[in-house]
MMTF fields as JSON, N, C-alpha, C and O atoms, coordinates in Angstrom:
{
  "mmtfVersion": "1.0.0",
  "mmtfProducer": "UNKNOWN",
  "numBonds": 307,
  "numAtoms": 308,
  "numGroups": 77,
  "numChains": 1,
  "numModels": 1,
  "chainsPerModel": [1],
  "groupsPerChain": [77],
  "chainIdList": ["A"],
  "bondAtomList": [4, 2, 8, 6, 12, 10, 16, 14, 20, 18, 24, 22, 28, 26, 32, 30, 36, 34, 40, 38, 44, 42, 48, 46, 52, 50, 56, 54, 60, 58, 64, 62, 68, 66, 72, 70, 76, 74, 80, 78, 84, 82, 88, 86, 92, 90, 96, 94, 100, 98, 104, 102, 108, 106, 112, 110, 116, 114, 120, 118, 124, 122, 128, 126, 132, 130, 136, 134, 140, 138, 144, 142, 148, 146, 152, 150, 156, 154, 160, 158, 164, 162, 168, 166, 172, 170, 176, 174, 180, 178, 184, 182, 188, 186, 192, 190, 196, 194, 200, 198, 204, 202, 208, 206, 212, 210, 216, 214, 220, 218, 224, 222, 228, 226, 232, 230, 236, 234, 240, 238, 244, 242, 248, 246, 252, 250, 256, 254, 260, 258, 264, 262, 268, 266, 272, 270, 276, 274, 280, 278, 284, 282, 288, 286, 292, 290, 296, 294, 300, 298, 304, 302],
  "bondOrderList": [1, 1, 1, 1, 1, 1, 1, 1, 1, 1, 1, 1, 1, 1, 1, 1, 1, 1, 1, 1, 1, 1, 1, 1, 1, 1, 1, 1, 1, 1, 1, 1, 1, 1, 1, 1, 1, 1, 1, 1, 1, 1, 1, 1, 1, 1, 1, 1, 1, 1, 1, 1, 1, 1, 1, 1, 1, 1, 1, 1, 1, 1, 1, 1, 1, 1, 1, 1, 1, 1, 1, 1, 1, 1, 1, 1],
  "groupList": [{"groupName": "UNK", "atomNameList": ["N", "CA", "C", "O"], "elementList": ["N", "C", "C", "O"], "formalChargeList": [0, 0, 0, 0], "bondAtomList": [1, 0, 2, 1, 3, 2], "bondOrderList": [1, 1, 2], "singleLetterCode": "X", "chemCompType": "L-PEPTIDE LINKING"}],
  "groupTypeList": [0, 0, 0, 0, 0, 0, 0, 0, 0, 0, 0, 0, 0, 0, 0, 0, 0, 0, 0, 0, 0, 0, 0, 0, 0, 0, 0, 0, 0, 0, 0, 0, 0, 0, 0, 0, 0, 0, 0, 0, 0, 0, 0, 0, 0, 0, 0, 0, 0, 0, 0, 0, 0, 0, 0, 0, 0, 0, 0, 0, 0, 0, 0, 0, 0, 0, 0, 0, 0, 0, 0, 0, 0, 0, 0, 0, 0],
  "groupIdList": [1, 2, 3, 4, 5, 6, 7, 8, 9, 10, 11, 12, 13, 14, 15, 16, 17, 18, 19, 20, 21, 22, 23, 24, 25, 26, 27, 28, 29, 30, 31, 32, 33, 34, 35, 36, 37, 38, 39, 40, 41, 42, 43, 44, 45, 46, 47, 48, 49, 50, 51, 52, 53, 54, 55, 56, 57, 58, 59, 60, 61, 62, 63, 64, 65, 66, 67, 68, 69, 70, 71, 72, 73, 74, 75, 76, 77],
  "secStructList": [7, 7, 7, 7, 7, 6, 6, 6, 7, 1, 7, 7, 7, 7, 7, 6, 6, 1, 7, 7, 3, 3, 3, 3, 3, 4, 4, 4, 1, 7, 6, 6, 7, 3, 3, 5, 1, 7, 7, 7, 1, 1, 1, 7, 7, 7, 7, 3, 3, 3, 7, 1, 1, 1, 3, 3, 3, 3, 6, 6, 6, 6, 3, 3, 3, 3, 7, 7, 6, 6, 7, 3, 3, 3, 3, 3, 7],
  "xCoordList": [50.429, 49.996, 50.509, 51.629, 49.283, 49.951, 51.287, 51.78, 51.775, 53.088, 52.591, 52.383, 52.413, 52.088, 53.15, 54.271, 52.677, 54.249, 53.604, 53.158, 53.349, 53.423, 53.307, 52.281, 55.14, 55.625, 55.404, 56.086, 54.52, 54.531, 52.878, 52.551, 52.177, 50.752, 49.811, 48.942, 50.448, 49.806, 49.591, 50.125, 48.895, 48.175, 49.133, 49.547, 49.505, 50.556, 49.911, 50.112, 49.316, 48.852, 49.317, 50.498, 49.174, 50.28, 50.356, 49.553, 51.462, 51.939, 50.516, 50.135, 50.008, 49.563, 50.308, 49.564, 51.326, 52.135, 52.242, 52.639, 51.706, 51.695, 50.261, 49.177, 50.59, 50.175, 49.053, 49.748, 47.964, 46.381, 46.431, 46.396, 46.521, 46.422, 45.249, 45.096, 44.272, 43.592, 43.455, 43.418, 43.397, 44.227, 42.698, 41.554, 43.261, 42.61, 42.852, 43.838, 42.312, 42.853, 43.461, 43.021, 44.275, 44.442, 43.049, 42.692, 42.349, 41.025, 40.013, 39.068, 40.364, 39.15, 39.481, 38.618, 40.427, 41.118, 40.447, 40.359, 40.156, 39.635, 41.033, 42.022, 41.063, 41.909, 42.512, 41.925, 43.812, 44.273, 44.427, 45.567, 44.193, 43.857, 45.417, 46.062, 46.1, 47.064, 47.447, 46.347, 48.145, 48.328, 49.998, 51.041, 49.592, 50.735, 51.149, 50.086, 52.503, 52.196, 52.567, 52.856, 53.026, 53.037, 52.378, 52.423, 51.785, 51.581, 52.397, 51.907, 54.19, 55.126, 54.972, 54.578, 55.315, 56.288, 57.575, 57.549, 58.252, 59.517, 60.357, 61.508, 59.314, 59.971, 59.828, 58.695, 60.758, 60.413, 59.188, 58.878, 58.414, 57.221, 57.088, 57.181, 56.796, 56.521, 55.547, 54.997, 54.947, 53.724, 53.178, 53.603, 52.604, 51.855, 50.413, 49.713, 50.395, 49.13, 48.516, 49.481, 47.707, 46.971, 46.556, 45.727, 47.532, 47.541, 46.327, 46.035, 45.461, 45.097, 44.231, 44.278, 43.636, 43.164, 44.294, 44.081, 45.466, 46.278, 47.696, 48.525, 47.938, 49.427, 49.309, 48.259, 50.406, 50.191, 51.651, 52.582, 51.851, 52.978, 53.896, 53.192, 55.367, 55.78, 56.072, 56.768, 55.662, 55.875, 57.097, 57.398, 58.241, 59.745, 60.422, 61.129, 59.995, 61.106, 60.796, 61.478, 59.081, 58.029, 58.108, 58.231, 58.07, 57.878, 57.18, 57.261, 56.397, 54.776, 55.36, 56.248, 54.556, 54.475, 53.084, 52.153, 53.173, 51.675, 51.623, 52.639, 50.119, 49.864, 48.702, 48.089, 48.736, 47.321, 46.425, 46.462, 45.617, 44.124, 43.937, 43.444, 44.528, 44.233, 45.272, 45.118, 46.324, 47.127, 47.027, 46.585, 47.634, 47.319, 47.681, 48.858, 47.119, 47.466, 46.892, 45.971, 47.852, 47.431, 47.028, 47.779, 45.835, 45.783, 45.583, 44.675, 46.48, 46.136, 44.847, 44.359, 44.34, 42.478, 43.494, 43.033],
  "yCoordList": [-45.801, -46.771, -46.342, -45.895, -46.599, -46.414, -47.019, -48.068, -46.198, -47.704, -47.827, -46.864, -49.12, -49.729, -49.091, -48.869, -48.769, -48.313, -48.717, -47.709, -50.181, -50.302, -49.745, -49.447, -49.392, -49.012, -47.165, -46.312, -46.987, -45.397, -45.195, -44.06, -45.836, -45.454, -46.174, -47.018, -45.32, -45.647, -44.356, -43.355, -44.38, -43.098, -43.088, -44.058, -41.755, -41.67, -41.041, -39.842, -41.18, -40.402, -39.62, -39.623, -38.673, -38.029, -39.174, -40.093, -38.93, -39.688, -39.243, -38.094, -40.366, -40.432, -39.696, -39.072, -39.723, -39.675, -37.178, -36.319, -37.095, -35.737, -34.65, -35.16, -33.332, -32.957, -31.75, -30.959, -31.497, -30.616, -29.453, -29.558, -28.489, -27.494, -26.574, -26.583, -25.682, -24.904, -23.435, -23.104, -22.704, -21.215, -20.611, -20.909, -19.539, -18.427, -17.471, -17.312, -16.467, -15.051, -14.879, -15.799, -14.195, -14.251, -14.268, -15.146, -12.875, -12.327, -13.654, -13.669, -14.687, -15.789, -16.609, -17.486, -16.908, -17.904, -17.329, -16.243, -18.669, -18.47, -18.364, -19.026, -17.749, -17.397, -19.403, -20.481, -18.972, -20.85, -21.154, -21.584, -21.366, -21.928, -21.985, -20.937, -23.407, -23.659, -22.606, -22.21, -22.16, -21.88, -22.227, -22.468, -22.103, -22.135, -20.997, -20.439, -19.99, -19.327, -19.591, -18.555, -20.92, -21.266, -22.799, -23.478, -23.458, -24.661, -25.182, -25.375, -25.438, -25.972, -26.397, -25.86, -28.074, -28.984, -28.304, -27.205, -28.281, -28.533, -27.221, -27.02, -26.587, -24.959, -25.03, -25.42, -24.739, -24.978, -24.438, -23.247, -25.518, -25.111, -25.414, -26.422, -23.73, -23.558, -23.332, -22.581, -24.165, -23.938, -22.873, -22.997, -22.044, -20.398, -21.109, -21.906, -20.2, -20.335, -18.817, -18.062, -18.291, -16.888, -16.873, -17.588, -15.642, -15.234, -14.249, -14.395, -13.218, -12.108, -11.591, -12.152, -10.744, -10.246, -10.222, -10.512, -9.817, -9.27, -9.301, -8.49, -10.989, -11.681, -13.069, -13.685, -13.605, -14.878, -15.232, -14.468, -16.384, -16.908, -17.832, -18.537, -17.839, -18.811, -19.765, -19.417, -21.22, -22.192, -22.336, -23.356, -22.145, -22.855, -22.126, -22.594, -20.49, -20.166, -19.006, -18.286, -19.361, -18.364, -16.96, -16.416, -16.224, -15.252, -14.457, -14.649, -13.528, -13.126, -11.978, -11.155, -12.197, -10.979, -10.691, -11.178, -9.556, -8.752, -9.383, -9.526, -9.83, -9.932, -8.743, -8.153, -8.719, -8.057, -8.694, -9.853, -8.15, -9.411, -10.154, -11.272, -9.161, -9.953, -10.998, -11.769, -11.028, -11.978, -13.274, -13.925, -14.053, -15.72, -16.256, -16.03, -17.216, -18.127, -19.681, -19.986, -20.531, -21.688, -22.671, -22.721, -23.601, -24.825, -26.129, -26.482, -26.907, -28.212, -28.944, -28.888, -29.774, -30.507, -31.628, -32.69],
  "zCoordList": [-76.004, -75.022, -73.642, -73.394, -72.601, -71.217, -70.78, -71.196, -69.892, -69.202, -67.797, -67.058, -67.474, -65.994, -65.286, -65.742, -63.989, -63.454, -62.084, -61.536, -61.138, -59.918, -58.982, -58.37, -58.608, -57.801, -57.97, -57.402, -58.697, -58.98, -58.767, -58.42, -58.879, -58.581, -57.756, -57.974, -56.306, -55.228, -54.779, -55.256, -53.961, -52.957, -51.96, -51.325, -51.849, -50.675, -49.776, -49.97, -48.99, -47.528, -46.838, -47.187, -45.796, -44.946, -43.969, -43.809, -43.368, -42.205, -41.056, -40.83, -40.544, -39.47, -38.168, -37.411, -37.952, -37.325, -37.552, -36.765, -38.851, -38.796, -37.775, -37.491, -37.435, -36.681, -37.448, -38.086, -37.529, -38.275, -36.784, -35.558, -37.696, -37.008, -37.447, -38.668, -36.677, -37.135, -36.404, -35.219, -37.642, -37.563, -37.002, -37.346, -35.888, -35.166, -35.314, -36.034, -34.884, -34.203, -33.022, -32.333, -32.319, -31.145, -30.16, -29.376, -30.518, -29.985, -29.806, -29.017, -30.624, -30.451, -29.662, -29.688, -28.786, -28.148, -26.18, -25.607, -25.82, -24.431, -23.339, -23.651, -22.416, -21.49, -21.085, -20.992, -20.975, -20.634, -21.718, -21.544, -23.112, -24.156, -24.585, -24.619, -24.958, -25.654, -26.858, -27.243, -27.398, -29.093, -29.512, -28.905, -30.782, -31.646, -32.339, -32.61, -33.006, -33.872, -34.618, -35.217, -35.529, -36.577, -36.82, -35.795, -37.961, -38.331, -39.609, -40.722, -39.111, -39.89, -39.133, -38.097, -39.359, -38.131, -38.836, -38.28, -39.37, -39.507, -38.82, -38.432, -38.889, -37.731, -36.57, -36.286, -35.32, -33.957, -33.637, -33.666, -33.288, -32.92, -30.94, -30.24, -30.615, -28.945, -29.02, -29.827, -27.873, -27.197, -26.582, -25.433, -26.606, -25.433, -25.32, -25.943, -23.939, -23.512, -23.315, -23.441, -23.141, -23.701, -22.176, -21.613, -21.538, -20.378, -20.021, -18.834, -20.71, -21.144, -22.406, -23.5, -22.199, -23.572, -24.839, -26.016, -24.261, -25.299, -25.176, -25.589, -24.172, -23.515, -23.794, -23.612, -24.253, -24.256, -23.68, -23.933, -22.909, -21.966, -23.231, -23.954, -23.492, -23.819, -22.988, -22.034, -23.062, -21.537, -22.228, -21.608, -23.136, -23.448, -22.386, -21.493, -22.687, -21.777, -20.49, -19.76, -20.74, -19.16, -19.222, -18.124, -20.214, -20.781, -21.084, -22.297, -20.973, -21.357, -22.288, -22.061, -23.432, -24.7, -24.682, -24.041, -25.75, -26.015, -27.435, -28.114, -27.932, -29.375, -29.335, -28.446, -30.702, -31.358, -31.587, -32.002, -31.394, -31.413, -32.541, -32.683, -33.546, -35.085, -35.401, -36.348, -34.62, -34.8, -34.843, -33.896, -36.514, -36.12, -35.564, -35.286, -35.034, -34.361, -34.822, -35.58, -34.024, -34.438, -33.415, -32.441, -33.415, -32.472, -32.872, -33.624, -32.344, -32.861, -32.335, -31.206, -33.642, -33.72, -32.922, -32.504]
}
């Protein structure tokens, strides 16, 4: 026989409050365009903005690196 269990069968949702990210290439991202390079929240996540074909700025600490075009990236929907 089943056991009722309440407090155990409910639908747990993600938190509203969590952040959907969707993964790119570097190469696909328009000049200005926000990115991410990871989609953990729980890892410091910095913001770049894609200076270049093949630079993107960290705004934490104003920095410009080189990516590879094939490199992921992430932007939040």
């Amino acid at each position: 026989m089943a056991i009722n269990n309440p407090m155990g069968d409910h639908f747990n949702p993600p938190s509203n409050l969590s952040q959907d990210f969707e993964e790119y290439s570097f190469e696909e991202l328009e000049l200005d365009e926000l990115f991410w390079q990871t989609n953990k929240p729980k890892e410091e996540q910095i913001p770049w903005r894609k200076s270049s074909l093949t630079e993107g700025r960290n705004l934490k600490t104003q920095t410009i690196h080189s990516f590879q075009r094939r490199t992921k990236v992430y932007q939040k929907i």
